[in-house]
Amino acid sequence: MKILLASTLAAQHDFETRYAPALWALADTLSVILAEVEGRQRRSITLAGEAAARSGKVVTAAGAVIIALQSGDSIRQRLEHAIAGLRLAETLEIERTIHHRIVGTSQDRIAQTQPGRGTFRRYR
């Protein structure tokens, strides 16, 4: 057993002598890489928080734009209805004026052609 223990210790010493510098260098490299990964992770968390805040602002702005568009559309529809009503009223007024001119002209002609009608009849 003593020989086995001595052999194992010699093998361990030989391994450490051969590979210790490479293992220490590897450990240092892994420590540097781990620090870089942790730094990137912190930056990622910060960026994710900023992205979430900006997304919230975008959602709020989009909601405001949608409300403004709906409001503008509602106002546009009301203006279109008001304009349509004014155009209809204008058309009816023109038709009424034309009708009164035609009817008035016809009645004047009838009054002129029929005795006892027209201006003289008013004064009787």
mmCIF file of N, CA, C and O in Angstrom, residues 41-85:
data_model
loop_
_atom_site.group_PDB
_atom_site.id
_atom_site.type_symbol
_atom_site.label_atom_id
_atom_site.label_comp_id
_atom_site.label_asym_id
_atom_site.label_seq_id
_atom_site.Cartn_x
_atom_site.Cartn_y
_atom_site.Cartn_z
ATOM 1 N N GLN A 41 -24.021 40.463 -19.233
ATOM 2 C CA GLN A 41 -25.325 40.152 -18.643
ATOM 3 C C GLN A 41 -25.908 41.396 -17.968
ATOM 4 O O GLN A 41 -27.094 41.696 -18.133
ATOM 5 N N ARG A 42 -25.070 42.153 -17.242
ATOM 6 C CA ARG A 42 -25.551 43.384 -16.605
ATOM 7 C C ARG A 42 -26.003 44.394 -17.654
ATOM 8 O O ARG A 42 -27.042 45.030 -17.516
ATOM 9 N N ARG A 43 -25.212 44.532 -18.734
ATOM 10 C CA ARG A 43 -25.602 45.458 -19.813
ATOM 11 C C ARG A 43 -26.893 45.005 -20.481
ATOM 12 O O ARG A 43 -27.740 45.822 -20.833
ATOM 13 N N SER A 44 -27.030 43.712 -20.653
ATOM 14 C CA SER A 44 -28.256 43.175 -21.261
ATOM 15 C C SER A 44 -29.470 43.471 -20.393
ATOM 16 O O SER A 44 -30.534 43.841 -20.902
ATOM 17 N N ILE A 45 -29.306 43.324 -19.092
ATOM 18 C CA ILE A 45 -30.418 43.621 -18.176
ATOM 19 C C ILE A 45 -30.770 45.104 -18.260
ATOM 20 O O ILE A 45 -31.945 45.475 -18.327
ATOM 21 N N THR A 46 -29.747 45.957 -18.291
ATOM 22 C CA THR A 46 -29.986 47.398 -18.403
ATOM 23 C C THR A 46 -30.684 47.728 -19.720
ATOM 24 O O THR A 46 -31.660 48.488 -19.750
ATOM 25 N N LEU A 47 -30.180 47.155 -20.808
ATOM 26 C CA LEU A 47 -30.784 47.411 -22.125
ATOM 27 C C LEU A 47 -32.213 46.884 -22.196
ATOM 28 O O LEU A 47 -33.084 47.521 -22.803
ATOM 29 N N ALA A 48 -32.457 45.740 -21.602
ATOM 30 C CA ALA A 48 -33.818 45.189 -21.598
ATOM 31 C C ALA A 48 -34.759 46.122 -20.838
ATOM 32 O O ALA A 48 -35.903 46.354 -21.264
ATOM 33 N N GLY A 49 -34.285 46.677 -19.727
ATOM 34 C CA GLY A 49 -35.104 47.633 -18.977
ATOM 35 C C GLY A 49 -35.384 48.877 -19.788
ATOM 36 O O GLY A 49 -36.522 49.386 -19.807
ATOM 37 N N GLU A 50 -34.347 49.386 -20.472
ATOM 38 C CA GLU A 50 -34.537 50.560 -21.326
ATOM 39 C C GLU A 50 -35.488 50.253 -22.480
ATOM 40 O O GLU A 50 -36.338 51.074 -22.835
ATOM 41 N N ALA A 51 -35.354 49.081 -23.062
ATOM 42 C CA ALA A 51 -36.238 48.683 -24.163
ATOM 43 C C ALA A 51 -37.679 48.592 -23.680
ATOM 44 O O ALA A 51 -38.605 49.023 -24.378
ATOM 45 N N ALA A 52 -37.876 48.051 -22.491
ATOM 46 C CA ALA A 52 -39.231 47.953 -21.941
ATOM 47 C C ALA A 52 -39.814 49.342 -21.704
ATOM 48 O O ALA A 52 -40.985 49.596 -22.006
ATOM 49 N N ALA A 53 -38.993 50.255 -21.186
ATOM 50 C CA ALA A 53 -39.469 51.624 -20.952
ATOM 51 C C ALA A 53 -39.818 52.300 -22.275
ATOM 52 O O ALA A 53 -40.866 52.962 -22.395
ATOM 53 N N ARG A 54 -38.973 52.123 -23.277
ATOM 54 C CA ARG A 54 -39.247 52.732 -24.590
ATOM 55 C C ARG A 54 -40.469 52.092 -25.240
ATOM 56 O O ARG A 54 -41.250 52.775 -25.894
ATOM 57 N N SER A 55 -40.621 50.793 -25.070
ATOM 58 C CA SER A 55 -41.799 50.120 -25.619
ATOM 59 C C SER A 55 -43.063 50.683 -24.985
ATOM 60 O O SER A 55 -44.064 50.899 -25.669
ATOM 61 N N GLY A 56 -43.006 50.919 -23.679
ATOM 62 C CA GLY A 56 -44.154 51.517 -23.005
ATOM 63 C C GLY A 56 -44.470 52.891 -23.557
ATOM 64 O O GLY A 56 -45.634 53.245 -23.761
ATOM 65 N N LYS A 57 -43.420 53.684 -23.822
ATOM 66 C CA LYS A 57 -43.629 55.016 -24.399
ATOM 67 C C LYS A 57 -44.216 54.908 -25.802
ATOM 68 O O LYS A 57 -45.090 55.695 -26.183
ATOM 69 N N VAL A 58 -43.728 53.941 -26.580
ATOM 70 C CA VAL A 58 -44.244 53.746 -27.942
ATOM 71 C C VAL A 58 -45.717 53.357 -27.891
ATOM 72 O O VAL A 58 -46.543 53.867 -28.664
ATOM 73 N N VAL A 59 -46.058 52.456 -26.971
ATOM 74 C CA VAL A 59 -47.458 52.028 -26.838
ATOM 75 C C VAL A 59 -48.328 53.216 -26.450
ATOM 76 O O VAL A 59 -49.418 53.420 -27.006
ATOM 77 N N THR A 60 -47.854 54.027 -25.512
ATOM 78 C CA THR A 60 -48.614 55.204 -25.091
ATOM 79 C C THR A 60 -48.787 56.182 -26.250
ATOM 80 O O THR A 60 -49.882 56.701 -26.482
ATOM 81 N N ALA A 61 -47.703 56.418 -26.984
ATOM 82 C CA ALA A 61 -47.774 57.331 -28.127
ATOM 83 C C ALA A 61 -48.702 56.786 -29.212
ATOM 84 O O ALA A 61 -49.489 57.533 -29.799
ATOM 85 N N ALA A 62 -48.616 55.488 -29.468
ATOM 86 C CA ALA A 62 -49.495 54.879 -30.478
ATOM 87 C C ALA A 62 -50.958 55.007 -30.049
ATOM 88 O O ALA A 62 -51.831 55.304 -30.875
ATOM 89 N N GLY A 63 -51.222 54.798 -28.772
ATOM 90 C CA GLY A 63 -52.597 54.961 -28.272
ATOM 91 C C GLY A 63 -53.087 56.379 -28.465
ATOM 92 O O GLY A 63 -54.232 56.616 -28.874
ATOM 93 N N ALA A 64 -52.213 57.364 -28.186
ATOM 94 C CA ALA A 64 -52.591 58.769 -28.368
ATOM 95 C C ALA A 64 -52.852 59.072 -29.841
ATOM 96 O O ALA A 64 -53.796 59.801 -30.175
ATOM 97 N N VAL A 65 -52.047 58.500 -30.720
ATOM 98 C CA VAL A 65 -52.240 58.718 -32.164
ATOM 99 C C VAL A 65 -53.570 58.118 -32.617
ATOM 100 O O VAL A 65 -54.321 58.740 -33.380
ATOM 101 N N ILE A 66 -53.869 56.931 -32.126
ATOM 102 C CA ILE A 66 -55.129 56.278 -32.507
ATOM 103 C C ILE A 66 -56.312 57.104 -32.025
ATOM 104 O O ILE A 66 -57.283 57.327 -32.769
ATOM 105 N N ILE A 67 -56.248 57.594 -30.802
ATOM 106 C CA ILE A 67 -57.338 58.433 -30.273
ATOM 107 C C ILE A 67 -57.476 59.699 -31.107
ATOM 108 O O ILE A 67 -58.585 60.119 -31.443
ATOM 109 N N ALA A 68 -56.345 60.317 -31.451
ATOM 110 C CA ALA A 68 -56.386 61.534 -32.263
ATOM 111 C C ALA A 68 -56.986 61.251 -33.640
ATOM 112 O O ALA A 68 -57.791 62.031 -34.160
ATOM 113 N N LEU A 69 -56.604 60.119 -34.237
ATOM 114 C CA LEU A 69 -57.160 59.762 -35.547
ATOM 115 C C LEU A 69 -58.664 59.524 -35.468
ATOM 116 O O LEU A 69 -59.422 59.969 -36.340
ATOM 117 N N GLN A 70 -59.094 58.833 -34.430
ATOM 118 C CA GLN A 70 -60.531 58.575 -34.269
ATOM 119 C C GLN A 70 -61.283 59.866 -34.045
ATOM 120 O O GLN A 70 -62.361 60.072 -34.605
ATOM 121 N N SER A 71 -60.717 60.757 -33.254
ATOM 122 C CA SER A 71 -61.360 62.040 -32.996
ATOM 123 C C SER A 71 -61.439 62.851 -34.284
ATOM 124 O O SER A 71 -62.477 63.440 -34.597
ATOM 125 N N GLY A 72 -60.329 62.885 -35.012
ATOM 126 C CA GLY A 72 -60.317 63.612 -36.289
ATOM 127 C C GLY A 72 -61.303 63.028 -37.276
ATOM 128 O O GLY A 72 -61.982 63.769 -38.006
ATOM 129 N N ASP A 73 -61.414 61.705 -37.298
ATOM 130 C CA ASP A 73 -62.364 61.062 -38.206
ATOM 131 C C ASP A 73 -63.797 61.409 -37.824
ATOM 132 O O ASP A 73 -64.629 61.662 -38.688
ATOM 133 N N SER A 74 -64.062 61.434 -36.541
ATOM 134 C CA SER A 74 -65.403 61.797 -36.065
ATOM 135 C C SER A 74 -65.736 63.236 -36.462
ATOM 136 O O SER A 74 -66.842 63.520 -36.939
ATOM 137 N N ILE A 75 -64.778 64.140 -36.277
ATOM 138 C CA ILE A 75 -64.999 65.544 -36.656
ATOM 139 C C ILE A 75 -65.199 65.655 -38.160
ATOM 140 O O ILE A 75 -66.077 66.389 -38.629
ATOM 141 N N ARG A 76 -64.391 64.911 -38.928
ATOM 142 C CA ARG A 76 -64.536 64.934 -40.387
ATOM 143 C C ARG A 76 -65.930 64.479 -40.804
ATOM 144 O O ARG A 76 -66.578 65.094 -41.655
ATOM 145 N N GLN A 77 -66.426 63.398 -40.197
ATOM 146 C CA GLN A 77 -67.763 62.904 -40.525
ATOM 147 C C GLN A 77 -68.830 63.937 -40.189
ATOM 148 O O GLN A 77 -69.770 64.145 -40.963
ATOM 149 N N ARG A 78 -68.678 64.599 -39.048
ATOM 150 C CA ARG A 78 -69.659 65.624 -38.672
ATOM 151 C C ARG A 78 -69.638 66.783 -39.660
ATOM 152 O O ARG A 78 -70.685 67.299 -40.039
ATOM 153 N N LEU A 79 -68.436 67.186 -40.074
ATOM 154 C CA LEU A 79 -68.331 68.262 -41.057
ATOM 155 C C LEU A 79 -68.944 67.840 -42.393
ATOM 156 O O LEU A 79 -69.638 68.639 -43.048
ATOM 157 N N GLU A 80 -68.710 66.610 -42.795
ATOM 158 C CA GLU A 80 -69.296 66.123 -44.048
ATOM 159 C C GLU A 80 -70.819 66.150 -43.977
ATOM 160 O O GLU A 80 -71.487 66.543 -44.933
ATOM 161 N N HIS A 81 -71.380 65.738 -42.834
ATOM 162 C CA HIS A 81 -72.839 65.766 -42.688
ATOM 163 C C HIS A 81 -73.357 67.202 -42.695
ATOM 164 O O HIS A 81 -74.400 67.491 -43.307
ATOM 165 N N ALA A 82 -72.634 68.106 -42.026
ATOM 166 C CA ALA A 82 -73.061 69.508 -42.009
ATOM 167 C C ALA A 82 -73.000 70.100 -43.413
ATOM 168 O O ALA A 82 -73.932 70.802 -43.848
ATOM 169 N N ILE A 83 -71.934 69.802 -44.135
ATOM 170 C CA ILE A 83 -71.794 70.305 -45.504
ATOM 171 C C ILE A 83 -72.883 69.726 -46.400
ATOM 172 O O ILE A 83 -73.480 70.437 -47.225
ATOM 173 N N ALA A 84 -73.162 68.438 -46.235
ATOM 174 C CA ALA A 84 -74.232 67.820 -47.041
ATOM 175 C C ALA A 84 -75.563 68.487 -46.746
ATOM 176 O O ALA A 84 -76.362 68.758 -47.664
ATOM 177 N N GLY A 85 -75.826 68.780 -45.473
ATOM 178 C CA GLY A 85 -77.067 69.466 -45.113
ATOM 179 C C GLY A 85 -77.124 70.858 -45.702
ATOM 180 O O GLY A 85 -78.178 71.291 -46.208
#
